[in-house]
Short mmCIF file of C-alpha atoms in Angstrom, two decimals:
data_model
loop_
_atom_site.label_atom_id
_atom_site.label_comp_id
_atom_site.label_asym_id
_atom_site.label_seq_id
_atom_site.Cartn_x
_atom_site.Cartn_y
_atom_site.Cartn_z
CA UNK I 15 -107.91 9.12 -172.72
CA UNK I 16 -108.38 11.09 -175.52
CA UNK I 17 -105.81 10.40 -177.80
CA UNK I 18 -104.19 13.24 -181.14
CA UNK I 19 -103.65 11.60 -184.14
CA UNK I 20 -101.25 13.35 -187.09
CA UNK I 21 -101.73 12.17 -190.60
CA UNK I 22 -98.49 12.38 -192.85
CA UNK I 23 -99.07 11.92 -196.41
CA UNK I 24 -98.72 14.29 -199.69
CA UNK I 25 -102.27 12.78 -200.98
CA UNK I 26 -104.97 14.90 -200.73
CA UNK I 27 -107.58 11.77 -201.14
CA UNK I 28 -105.80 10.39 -198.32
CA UNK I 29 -105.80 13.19 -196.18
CA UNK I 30 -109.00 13.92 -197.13
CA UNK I 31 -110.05 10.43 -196.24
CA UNK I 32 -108.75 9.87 -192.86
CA UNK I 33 -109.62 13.42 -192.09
CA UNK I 34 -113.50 12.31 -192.41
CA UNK I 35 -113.31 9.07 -190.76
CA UNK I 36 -111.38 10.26 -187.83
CA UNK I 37 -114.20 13.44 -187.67
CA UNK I 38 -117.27 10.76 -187.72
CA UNK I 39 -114.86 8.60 -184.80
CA UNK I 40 -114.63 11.79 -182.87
CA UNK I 41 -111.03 11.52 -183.04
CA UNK I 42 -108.63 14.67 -182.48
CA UNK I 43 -106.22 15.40 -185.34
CA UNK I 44 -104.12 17.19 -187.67
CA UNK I 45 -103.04 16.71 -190.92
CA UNK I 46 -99.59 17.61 -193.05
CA UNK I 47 -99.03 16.95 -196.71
CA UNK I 48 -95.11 16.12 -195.62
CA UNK I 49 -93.19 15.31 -193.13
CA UNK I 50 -91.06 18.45 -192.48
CA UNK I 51 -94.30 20.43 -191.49
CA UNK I 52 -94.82 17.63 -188.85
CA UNK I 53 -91.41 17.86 -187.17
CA UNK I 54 -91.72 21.29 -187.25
CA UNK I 55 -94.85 20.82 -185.11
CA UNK I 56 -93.36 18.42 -183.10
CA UNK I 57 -91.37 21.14 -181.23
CA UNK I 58 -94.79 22.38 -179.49
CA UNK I 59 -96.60 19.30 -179.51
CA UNK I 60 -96.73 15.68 -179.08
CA UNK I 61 -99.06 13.64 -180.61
CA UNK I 62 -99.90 9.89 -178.78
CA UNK I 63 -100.25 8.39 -182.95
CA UNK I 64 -98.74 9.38 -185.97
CA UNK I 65 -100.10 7.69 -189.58
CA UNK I 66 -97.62 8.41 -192.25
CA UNK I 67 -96.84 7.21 -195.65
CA UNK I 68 -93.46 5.57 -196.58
CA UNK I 69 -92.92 7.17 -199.75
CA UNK I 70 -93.20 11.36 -199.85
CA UNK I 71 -91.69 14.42 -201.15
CA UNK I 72 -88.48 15.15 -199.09
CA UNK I 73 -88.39 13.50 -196.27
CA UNK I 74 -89.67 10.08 -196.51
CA UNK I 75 -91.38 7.51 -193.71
CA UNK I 76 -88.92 5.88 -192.25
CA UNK I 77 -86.53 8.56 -191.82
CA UNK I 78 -89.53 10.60 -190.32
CA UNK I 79 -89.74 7.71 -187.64
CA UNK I 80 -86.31 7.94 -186.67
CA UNK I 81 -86.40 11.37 -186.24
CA UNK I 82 -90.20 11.55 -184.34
CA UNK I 83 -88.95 8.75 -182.23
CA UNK I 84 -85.50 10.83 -181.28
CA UNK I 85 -87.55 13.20 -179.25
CA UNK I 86 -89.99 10.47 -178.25
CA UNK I 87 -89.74 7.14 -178.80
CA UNK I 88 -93.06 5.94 -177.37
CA UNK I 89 -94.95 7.31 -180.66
CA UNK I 90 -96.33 4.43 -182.28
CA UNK I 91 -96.25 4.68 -185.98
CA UNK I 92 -98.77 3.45 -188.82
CA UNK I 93 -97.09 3.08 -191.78
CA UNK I 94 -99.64 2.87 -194.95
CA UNK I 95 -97.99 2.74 -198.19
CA UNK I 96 -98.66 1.42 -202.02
CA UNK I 97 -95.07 0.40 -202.31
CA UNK I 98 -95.56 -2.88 -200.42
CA UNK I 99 -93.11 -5.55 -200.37
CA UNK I 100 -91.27 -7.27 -198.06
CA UNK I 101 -88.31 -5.00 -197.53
CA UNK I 102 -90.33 -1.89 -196.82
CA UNK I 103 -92.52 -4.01 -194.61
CA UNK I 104 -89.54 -5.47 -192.43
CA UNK I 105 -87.41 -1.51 -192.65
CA UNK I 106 -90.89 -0.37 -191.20
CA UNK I 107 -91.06 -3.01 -188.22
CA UNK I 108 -87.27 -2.29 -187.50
CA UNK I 109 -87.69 1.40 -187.61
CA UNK I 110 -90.04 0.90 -184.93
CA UNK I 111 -93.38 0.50 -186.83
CA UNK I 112 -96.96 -0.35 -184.76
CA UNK I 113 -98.59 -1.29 -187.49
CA UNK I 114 -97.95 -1.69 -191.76
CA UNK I 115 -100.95 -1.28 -193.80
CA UNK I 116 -100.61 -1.67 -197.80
CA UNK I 117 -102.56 0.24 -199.93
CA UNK I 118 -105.41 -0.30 -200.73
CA UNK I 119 -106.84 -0.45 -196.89
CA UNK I 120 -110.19 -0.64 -195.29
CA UNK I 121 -110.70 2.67 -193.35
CA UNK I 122 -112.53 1.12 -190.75
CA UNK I 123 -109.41 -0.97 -190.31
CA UNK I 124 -107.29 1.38 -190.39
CA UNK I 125 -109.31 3.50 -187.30
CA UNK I 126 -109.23 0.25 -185.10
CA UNK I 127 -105.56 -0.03 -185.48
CA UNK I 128 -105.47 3.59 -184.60
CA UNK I 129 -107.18 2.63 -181.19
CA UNK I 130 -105.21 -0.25 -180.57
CA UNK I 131 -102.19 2.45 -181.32
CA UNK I 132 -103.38 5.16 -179.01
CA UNK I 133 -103.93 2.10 -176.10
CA UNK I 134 -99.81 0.99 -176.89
CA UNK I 135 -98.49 4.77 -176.35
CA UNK I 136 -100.87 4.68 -173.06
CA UNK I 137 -98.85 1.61 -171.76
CA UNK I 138 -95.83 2.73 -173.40
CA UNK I 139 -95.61 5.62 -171.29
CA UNK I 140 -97.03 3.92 -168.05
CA UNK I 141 -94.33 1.26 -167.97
CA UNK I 142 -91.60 4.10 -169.12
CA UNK I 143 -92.05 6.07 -166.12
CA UNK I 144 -91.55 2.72 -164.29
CA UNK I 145 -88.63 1.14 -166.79
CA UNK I 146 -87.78 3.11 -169.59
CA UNK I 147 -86.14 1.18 -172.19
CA UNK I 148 -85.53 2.22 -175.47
CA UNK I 149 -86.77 -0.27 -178.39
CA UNK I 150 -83.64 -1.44 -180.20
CA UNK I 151 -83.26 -1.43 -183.93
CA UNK I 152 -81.80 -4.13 -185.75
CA UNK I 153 -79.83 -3.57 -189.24
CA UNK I 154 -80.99 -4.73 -192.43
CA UNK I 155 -79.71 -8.40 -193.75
CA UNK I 156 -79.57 -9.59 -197.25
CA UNK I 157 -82.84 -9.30 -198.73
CA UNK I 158 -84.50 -12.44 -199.60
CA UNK I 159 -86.25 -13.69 -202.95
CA UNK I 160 -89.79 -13.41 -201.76
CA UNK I 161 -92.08 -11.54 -204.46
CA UNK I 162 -95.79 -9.95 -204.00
CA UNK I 163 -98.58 -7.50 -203.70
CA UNK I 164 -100.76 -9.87 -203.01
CA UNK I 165 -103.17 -9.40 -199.63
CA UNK I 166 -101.99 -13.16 -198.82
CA UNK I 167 -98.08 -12.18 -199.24
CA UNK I 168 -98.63 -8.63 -197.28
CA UNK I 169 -99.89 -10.92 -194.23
CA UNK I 170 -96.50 -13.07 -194.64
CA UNK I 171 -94.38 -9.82 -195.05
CA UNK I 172 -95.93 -8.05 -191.68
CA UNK I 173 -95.73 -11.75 -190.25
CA UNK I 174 -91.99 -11.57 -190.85
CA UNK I 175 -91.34 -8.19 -190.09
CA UNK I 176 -92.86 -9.12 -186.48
CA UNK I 177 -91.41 -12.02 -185.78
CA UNK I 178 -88.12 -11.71 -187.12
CA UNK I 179 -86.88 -9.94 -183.54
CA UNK I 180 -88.99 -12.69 -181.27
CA UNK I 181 -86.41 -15.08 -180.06
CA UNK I 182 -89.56 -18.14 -180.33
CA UNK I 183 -89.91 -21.36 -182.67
CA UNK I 184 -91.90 -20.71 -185.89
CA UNK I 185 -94.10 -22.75 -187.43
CA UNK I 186 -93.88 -22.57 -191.55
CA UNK I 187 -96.76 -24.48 -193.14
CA UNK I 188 -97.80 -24.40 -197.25
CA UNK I 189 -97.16 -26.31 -200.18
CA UNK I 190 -94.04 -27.27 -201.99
CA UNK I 191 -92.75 -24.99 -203.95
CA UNK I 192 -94.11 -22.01 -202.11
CA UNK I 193 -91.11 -20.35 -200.60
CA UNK I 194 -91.05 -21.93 -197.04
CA UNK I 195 -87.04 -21.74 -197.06
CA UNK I 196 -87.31 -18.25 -197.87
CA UNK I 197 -89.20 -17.05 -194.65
CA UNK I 198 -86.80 -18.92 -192.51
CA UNK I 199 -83.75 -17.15 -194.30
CA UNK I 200 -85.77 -13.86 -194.31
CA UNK I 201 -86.49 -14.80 -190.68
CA UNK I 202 -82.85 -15.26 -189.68
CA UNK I 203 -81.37 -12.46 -191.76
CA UNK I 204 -83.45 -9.71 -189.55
CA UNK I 205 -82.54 -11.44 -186.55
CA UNK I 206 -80.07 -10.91 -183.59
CA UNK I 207 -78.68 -14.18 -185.03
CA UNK I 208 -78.34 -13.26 -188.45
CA UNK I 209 -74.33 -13.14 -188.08
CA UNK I 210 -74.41 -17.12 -186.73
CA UNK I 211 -75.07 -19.62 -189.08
CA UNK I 212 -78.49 -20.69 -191.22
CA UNK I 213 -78.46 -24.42 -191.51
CA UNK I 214 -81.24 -26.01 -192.94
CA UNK I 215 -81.98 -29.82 -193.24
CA UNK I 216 -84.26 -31.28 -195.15
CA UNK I 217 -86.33 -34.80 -193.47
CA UNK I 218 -88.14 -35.55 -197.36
CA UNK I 219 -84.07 -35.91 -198.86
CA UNK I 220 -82.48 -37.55 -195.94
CA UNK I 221 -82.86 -41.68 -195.10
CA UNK I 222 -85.10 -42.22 -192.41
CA UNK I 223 -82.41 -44.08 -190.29
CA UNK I 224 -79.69 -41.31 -190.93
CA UNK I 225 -81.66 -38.65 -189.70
CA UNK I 226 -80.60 -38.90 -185.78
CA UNK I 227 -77.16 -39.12 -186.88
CA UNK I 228 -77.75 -36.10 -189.03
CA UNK I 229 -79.39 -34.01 -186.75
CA UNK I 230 -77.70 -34.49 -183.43
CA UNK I 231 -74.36 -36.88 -184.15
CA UNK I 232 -73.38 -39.85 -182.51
CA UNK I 233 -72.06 -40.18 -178.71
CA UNK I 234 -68.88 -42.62 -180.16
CA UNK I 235 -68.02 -39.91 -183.19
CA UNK I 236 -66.39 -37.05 -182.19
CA UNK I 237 -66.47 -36.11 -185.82
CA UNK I 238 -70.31 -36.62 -186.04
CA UNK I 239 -70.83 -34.82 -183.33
CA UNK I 240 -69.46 -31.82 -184.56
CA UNK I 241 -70.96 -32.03 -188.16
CA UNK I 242 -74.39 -32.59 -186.53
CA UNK I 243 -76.77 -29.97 -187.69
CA UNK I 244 -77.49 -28.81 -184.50
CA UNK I 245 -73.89 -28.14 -183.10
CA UNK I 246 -73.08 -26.40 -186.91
CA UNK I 247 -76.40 -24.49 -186.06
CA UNK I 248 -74.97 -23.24 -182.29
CA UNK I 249 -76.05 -19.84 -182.07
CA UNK I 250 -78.05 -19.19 -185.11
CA UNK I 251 -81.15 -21.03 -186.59
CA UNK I 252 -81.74 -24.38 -187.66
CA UNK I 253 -84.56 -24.61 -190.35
CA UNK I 254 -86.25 -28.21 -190.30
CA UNK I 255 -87.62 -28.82 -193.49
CA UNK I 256 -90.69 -31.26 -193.94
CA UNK I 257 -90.59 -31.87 -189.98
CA UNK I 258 -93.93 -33.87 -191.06
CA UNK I 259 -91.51 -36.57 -191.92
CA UNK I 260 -88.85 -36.65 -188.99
CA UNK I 261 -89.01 -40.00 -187.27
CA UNK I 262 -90.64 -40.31 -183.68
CA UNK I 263 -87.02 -40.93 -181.98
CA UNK I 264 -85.87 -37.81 -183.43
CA UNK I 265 -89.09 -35.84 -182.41
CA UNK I 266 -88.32 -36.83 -178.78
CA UNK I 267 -85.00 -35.37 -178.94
CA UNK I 268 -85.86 -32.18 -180.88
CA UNK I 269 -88.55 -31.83 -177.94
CA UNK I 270 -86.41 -32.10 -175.42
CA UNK I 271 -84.20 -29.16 -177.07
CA UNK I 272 -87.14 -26.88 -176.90
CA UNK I 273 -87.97 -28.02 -173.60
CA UNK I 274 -84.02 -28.24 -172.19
CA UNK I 275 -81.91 -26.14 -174.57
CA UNK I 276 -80.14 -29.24 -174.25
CA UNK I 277 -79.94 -32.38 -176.50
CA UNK I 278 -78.64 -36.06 -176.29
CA UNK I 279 -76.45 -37.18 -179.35
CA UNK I 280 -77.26 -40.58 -179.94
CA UNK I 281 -75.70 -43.49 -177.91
CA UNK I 282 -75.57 -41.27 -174.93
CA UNK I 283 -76.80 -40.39 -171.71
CA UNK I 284 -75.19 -36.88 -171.04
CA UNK I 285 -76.95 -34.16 -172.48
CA UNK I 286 -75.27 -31.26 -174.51
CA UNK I 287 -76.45 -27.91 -173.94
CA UNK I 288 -77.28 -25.83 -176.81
CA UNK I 289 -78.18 -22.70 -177.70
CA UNK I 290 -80.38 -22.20 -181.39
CA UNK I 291 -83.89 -20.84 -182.63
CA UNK I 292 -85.77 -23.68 -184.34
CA UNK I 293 -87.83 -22.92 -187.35
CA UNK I 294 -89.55 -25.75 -189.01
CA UNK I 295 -92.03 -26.45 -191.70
CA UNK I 296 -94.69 -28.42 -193.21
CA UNK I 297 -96.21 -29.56 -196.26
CA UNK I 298 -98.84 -31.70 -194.49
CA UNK I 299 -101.54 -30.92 -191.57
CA UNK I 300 -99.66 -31.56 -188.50
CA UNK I 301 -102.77 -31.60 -186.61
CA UNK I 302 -103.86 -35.03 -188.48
CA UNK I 303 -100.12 -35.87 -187.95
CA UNK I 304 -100.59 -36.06 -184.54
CA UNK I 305 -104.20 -37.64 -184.30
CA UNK I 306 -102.56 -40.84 -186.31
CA UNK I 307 -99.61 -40.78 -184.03
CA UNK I 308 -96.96 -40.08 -186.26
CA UNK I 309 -95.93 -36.92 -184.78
CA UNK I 310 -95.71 -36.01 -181.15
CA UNK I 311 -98.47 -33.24 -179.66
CA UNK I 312 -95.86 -31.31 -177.39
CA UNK I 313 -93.45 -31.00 -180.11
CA UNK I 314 -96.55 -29.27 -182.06
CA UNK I 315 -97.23 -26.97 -179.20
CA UNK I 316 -93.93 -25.42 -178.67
CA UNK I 317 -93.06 -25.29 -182.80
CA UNK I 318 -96.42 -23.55 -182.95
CA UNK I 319 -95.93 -20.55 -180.78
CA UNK I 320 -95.85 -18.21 -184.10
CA UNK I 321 -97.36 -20.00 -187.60
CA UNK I 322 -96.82 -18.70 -191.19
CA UNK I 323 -99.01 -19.74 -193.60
CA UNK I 324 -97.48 -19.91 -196.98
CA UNK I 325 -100.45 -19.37 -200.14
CA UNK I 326 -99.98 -21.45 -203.01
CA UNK I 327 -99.39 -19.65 -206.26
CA UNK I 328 -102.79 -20.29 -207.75
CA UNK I 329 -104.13 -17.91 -204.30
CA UNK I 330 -101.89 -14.84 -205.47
CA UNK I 331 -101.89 -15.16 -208.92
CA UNK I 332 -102.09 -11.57 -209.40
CA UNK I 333 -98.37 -11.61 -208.44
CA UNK I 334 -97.15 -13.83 -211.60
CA UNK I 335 -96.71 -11.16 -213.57
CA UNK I 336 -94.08 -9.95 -210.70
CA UNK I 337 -92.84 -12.85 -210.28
CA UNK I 338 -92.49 -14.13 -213.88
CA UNK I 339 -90.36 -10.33 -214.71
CA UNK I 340 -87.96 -11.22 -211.60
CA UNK I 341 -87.44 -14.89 -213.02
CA UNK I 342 -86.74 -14.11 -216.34
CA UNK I 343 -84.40 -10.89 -215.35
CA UNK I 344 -82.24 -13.70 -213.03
CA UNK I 345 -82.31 -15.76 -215.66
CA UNK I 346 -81.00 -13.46 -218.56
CA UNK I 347 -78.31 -12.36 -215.70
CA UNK I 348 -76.89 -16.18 -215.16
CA UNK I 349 -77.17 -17.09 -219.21
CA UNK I 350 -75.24 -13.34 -220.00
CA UNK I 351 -78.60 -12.39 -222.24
CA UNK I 352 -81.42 -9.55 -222.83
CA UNK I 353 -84.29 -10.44 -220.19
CA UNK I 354 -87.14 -11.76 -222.74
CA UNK I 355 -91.11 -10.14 -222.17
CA UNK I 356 -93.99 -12.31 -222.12
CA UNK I 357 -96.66 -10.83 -223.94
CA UNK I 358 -99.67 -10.01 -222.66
CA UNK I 359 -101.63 -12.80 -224.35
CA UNK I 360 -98.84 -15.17 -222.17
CA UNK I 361 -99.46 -13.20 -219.16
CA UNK I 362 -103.23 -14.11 -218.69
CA UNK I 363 -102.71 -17.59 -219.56
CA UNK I 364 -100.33 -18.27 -217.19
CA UNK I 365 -102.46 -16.24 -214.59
CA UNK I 366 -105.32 -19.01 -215.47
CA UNK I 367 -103.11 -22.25 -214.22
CA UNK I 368 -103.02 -23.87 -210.81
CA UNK I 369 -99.19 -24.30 -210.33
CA UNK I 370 -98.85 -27.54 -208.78
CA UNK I 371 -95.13 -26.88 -208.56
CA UNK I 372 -96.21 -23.20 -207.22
CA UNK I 373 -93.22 -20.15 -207.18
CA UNK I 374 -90.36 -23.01 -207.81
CA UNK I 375 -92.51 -24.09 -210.92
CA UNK I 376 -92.79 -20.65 -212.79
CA UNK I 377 -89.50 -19.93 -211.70
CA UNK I 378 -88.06 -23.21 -213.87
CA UNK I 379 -90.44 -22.29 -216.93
CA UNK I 380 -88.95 -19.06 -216.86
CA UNK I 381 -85.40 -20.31 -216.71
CA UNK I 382 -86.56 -23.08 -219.53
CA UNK I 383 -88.00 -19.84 -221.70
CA UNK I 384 -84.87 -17.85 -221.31
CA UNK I 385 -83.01 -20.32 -223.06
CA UNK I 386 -84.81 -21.62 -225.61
CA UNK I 387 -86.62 -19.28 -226.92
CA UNK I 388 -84.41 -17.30 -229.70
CA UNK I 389 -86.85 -13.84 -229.84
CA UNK I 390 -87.15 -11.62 -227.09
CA UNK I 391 -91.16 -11.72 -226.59
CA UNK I 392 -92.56 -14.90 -225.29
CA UNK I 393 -95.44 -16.21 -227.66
CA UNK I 394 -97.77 -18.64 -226.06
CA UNK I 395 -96.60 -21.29 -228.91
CA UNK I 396 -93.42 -20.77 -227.04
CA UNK I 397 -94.33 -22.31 -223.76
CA UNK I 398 -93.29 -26.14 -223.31
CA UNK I 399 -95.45 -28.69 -225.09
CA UNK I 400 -96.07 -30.92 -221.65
CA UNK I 401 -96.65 -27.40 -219.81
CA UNK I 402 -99.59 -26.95 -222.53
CA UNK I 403 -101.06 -30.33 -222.10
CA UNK I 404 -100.79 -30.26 -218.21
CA UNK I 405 -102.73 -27.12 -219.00
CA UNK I 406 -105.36 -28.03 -220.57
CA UNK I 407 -106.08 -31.63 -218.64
CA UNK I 408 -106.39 -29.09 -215.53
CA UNK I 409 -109.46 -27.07 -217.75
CA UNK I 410 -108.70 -24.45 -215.24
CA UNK I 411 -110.11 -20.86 -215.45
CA UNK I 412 -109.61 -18.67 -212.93
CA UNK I 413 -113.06 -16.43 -213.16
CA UNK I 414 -111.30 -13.64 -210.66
CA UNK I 415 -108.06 -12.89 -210.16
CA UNK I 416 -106.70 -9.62 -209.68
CA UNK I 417 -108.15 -6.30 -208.30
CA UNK I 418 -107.67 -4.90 -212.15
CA UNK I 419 -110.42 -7.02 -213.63
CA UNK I 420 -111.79 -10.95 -214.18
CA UNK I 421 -110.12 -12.96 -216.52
CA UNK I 422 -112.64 -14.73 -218.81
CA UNK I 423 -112.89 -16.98 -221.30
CA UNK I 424 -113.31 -15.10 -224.61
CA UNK I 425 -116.54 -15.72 -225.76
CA UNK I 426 -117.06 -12.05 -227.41
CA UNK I 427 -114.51 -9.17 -228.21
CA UNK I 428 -115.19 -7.48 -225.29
CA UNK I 429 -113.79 -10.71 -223.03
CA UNK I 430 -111.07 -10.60 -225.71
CA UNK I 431 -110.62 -6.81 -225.11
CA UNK I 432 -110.42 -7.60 -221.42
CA UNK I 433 -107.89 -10.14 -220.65
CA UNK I 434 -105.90 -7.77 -223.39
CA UNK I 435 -106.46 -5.15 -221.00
CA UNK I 436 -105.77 -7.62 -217.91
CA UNK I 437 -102.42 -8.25 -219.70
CA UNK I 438 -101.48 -5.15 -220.12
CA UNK I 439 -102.01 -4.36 -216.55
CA UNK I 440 -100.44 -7.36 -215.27
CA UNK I 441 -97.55 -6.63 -216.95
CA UNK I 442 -97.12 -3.59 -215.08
CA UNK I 443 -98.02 -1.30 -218.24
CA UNK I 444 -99.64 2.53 -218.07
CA UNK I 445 -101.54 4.83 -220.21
CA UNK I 446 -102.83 1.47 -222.20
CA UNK I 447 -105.77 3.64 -223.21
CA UNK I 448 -103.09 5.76 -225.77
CA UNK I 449 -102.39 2.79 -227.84
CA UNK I 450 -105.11 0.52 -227.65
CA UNK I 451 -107.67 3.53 -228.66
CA UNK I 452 -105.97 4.14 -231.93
CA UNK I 453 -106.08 -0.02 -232.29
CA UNK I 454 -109.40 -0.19 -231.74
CA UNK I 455 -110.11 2.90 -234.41
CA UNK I 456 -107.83 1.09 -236.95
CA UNK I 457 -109.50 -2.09 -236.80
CA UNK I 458 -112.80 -0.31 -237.28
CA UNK I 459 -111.81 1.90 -240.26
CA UNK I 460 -109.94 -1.02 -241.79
CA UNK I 461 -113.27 -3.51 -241.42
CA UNK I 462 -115.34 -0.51 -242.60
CA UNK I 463 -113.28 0.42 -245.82
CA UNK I 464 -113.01 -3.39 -246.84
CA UNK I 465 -116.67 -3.71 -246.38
CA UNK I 466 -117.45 -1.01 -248.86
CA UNK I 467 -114.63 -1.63 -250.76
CA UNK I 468 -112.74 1.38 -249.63
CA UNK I 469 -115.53 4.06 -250.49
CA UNK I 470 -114.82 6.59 -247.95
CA UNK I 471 -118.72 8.37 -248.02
CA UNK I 472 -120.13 5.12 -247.24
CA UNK I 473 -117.60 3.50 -244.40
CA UNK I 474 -118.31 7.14 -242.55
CA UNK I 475 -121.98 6.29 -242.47
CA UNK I 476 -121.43 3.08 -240.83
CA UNK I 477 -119.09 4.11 -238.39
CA UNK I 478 -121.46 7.17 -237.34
CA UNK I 479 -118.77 9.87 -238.75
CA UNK I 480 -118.47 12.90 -241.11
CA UNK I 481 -116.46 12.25 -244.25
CA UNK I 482 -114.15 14.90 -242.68
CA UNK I 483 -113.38 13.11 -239.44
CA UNK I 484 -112.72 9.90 -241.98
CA UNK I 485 -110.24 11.45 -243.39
CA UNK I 486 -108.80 12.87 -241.02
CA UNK I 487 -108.16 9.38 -238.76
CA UNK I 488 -107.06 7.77 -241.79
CA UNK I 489 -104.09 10.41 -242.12
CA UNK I 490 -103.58 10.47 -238.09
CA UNK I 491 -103.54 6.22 -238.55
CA UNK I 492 -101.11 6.08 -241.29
CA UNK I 493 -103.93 4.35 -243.43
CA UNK I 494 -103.20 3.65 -247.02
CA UNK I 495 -106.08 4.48 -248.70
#
């Protein structure tokens, strides 16, 4: 088999890369800096992989898919892109995407995927000539509050994006506060069963010896019967919350629904058939659940077919900036105010902290700052006095933590000059190098005048320039002097 890639994509480095690696692999290819030459091509040739970007000139990745997979839908698709979040990664999957790799990706990756690719359209096209069935696409659902760039939250978004069309349980696992409602919603929402109901119960809220009743009615109440989770579930998902703390009785009988599609409300003998996707989750290891008998090892097995692994916030902090900007935009939208800016000195502290309370935490400080802080940029004095203290009992400095740079402690100006920097690109900023090389020759001419008490000759010698160029910054700086 000897497989022709295309490469799609209106960067030259790109091109330029794959082009090289692809060469050295031995690989047949072509390359197109958009996506009109390649459909143009496409009418005398058919390539077994195409690797495109999302985002180009005219017409744009996704579209491109449709229309590739129009004349052939056995194509598989490699989708690389630096726009990666989770509704480009789930449009990507339901357009039909083999693969979703976010910028920045290893190359030697990205060639083994491109085997793995060539090795689908191979089968593809065997079992097509046998049973040709063409891959449906499901419609976009409401697009759920899950936020990041992160490598951690790219493996949740392609996790999603994959799973959202298997019919199987799903096994949610991570801390409080990291967003484990939000996959199931995301989960359900791409689904065949996103227009049946999401009903999610929670085992941490409910009384131990209400949760039977709660989950599957009783035999003798007709009314509890139908206002049991699972019948108000029928035909869409139920998400189990915290199934680390269901009860043993009520394991058996969500077991037997997994086993069955069938369940026994309780006081009865006559089981009720049901039809549902379970999705459940975890704050604890269910693994040492089950070794200490408190949770059954079947009901592990067949909730475990497919398992999500949530990161806590202190694992992605390179997304709080994200995350924070979201938070306080929703908030100025529910209080009718001006979204407020946390300033870059803000930024890296709260990059620094270990978020016991992860996503649900920052999201409340940022609801807490929106309303009671009266200017619109944050200050650090700002932030709540017990959020301080919790702070600083922690002592915890996070020595690297995002691909722009380490955040230090600032022990010299250029640690101070770097979590400025780390800030600034946190925040999302650009050309920081316009304003903060002016800064930096303002704060030198201003240290250099006082020091000579503002004789020009001498503060030129110091700093290593003519009189002339002296001058000349001091009029471009707005100097007094």
């Amino acid at each position: 088999m000897d497989p022709i890639i295309w490469v799609i994509d209106d960067d030259d480095s790109i091109r330029f890369v794959f082009d090289k690696a692809l060469d050295v692999n031995s690989i047949t290819h072509r390359l197109f800096e958009d996506g009109e030459k390649a459909l143009e091509a496409l009418k005398t040739e058919v390539p077994d992989v195409i690797i495109s970007d999302i985002k180009m000139p005219g017409i744009d990745g996704l579209s491109l898919i449709q229309k590739v997979h129009a004349v052939d839908d056995t194509i598989p698709f490699i989708i690389i892109t630096a726009h990666s979040d989770l509704t480009a990664a789930i449009e990507s999957y339901e357009h039909g995407t083999f693969e979703y790799l976010p910028k920045p990706f290893d190359i030697e990756q990205a060639i083994a995927v491109v085997r793995r690719a060539a090795v689908h359209r191979f089968n593809q096209l065997k079992k097509k000539t046998q049973d040709p069935v063409k891959d449906q696409v499901i419609p976009m659902g409401d697009e759920a509050e899950i936020i990041g760039k992160s490598p951690a939250m790219q493996e949740v978004f392609k996790l999603i994006g994959r799973v959202s069309k298997a019919d199987v349980p799903v096994l949610i696992q991570g801390e409080p506060g990291t967003g484990r409602e939000l996959v199931a919603l995301a989960m359900h929402n791409h689904s065949e069963r996103k227009d049946k109901p999401f009903v999610s119960v929670n085992m941490s809220s409910m009384p131990q010896d209400m949760i039977e009743y709660e989950l599957f009615g009783r035999e003798s109440d007709a009314e509890s019967r139908k206002n049991s989770a699972v019948q108000r579930a029928e035909g869409g998902t139920l998400f189990i919350n915290e199934i680390c703390q269901m009860p043993i009785d009520a394991q058996i009988r969500l077991l037997q629904i997994l086993q069955n599609c069938s369940y026994l409300p309780v006081g009865s003998t006559k089981p009720v058939s049901c039809k549902l996707r379970i999705i459940a989750s975890s704050s604890e290891d269910l693994e040492r659940s089950v070794a200490t008998n408190h949770f059954i090892a079947d009901l592990l097995y067949r909730l475990n077919v497919i398992h999500i692994n949530m990161p806590p916030l202190r694992d992605r902090n390179n997304d709080i900036p994200m995350l924070a900007k979201h938070f306080l935009t929703q908030a100025a939208l529910e209080n009718n105010q001006e979204p407020k800016k946390l300033t870059s000195e803000v930024l890296v502290f709260l990059c620094r902290q270990q978020w016991p309370g992860n996503v649900r935490q920052l999201k409340n400080l940022c609801k807490y700052l929106t309303i009671m802080v009266t200017g619109r940029d944050i200050q650090l004095s700002d932030l709540p006095a017990d959020f301080l203290n919790s702070s600083r009992t922690q002592q915890s400095v996070v020595t690297s933590t995002s691909i722009a740079g380490n955040v230090k402690e600032p022990t010299s100006w250029q640690d101070q000059l770097r979590n400025w920097v780390d800030g600034r690109l946190r925040a999302g900023e650009q050309d920081i190098l316009s304003e903060a090389g002016p800064e930096f020759e303002r704060v030198m001419l201003e240290a250099a005048l006082e020091f000579t008490g503002n004789h020009k000759q001498e503060s030129a010698k110091l700093l290593g320039w003519g009189r002339n160029t002296l001058t000349r910054k001091i009029k471009e700086l707005n100097l007094n002097r």
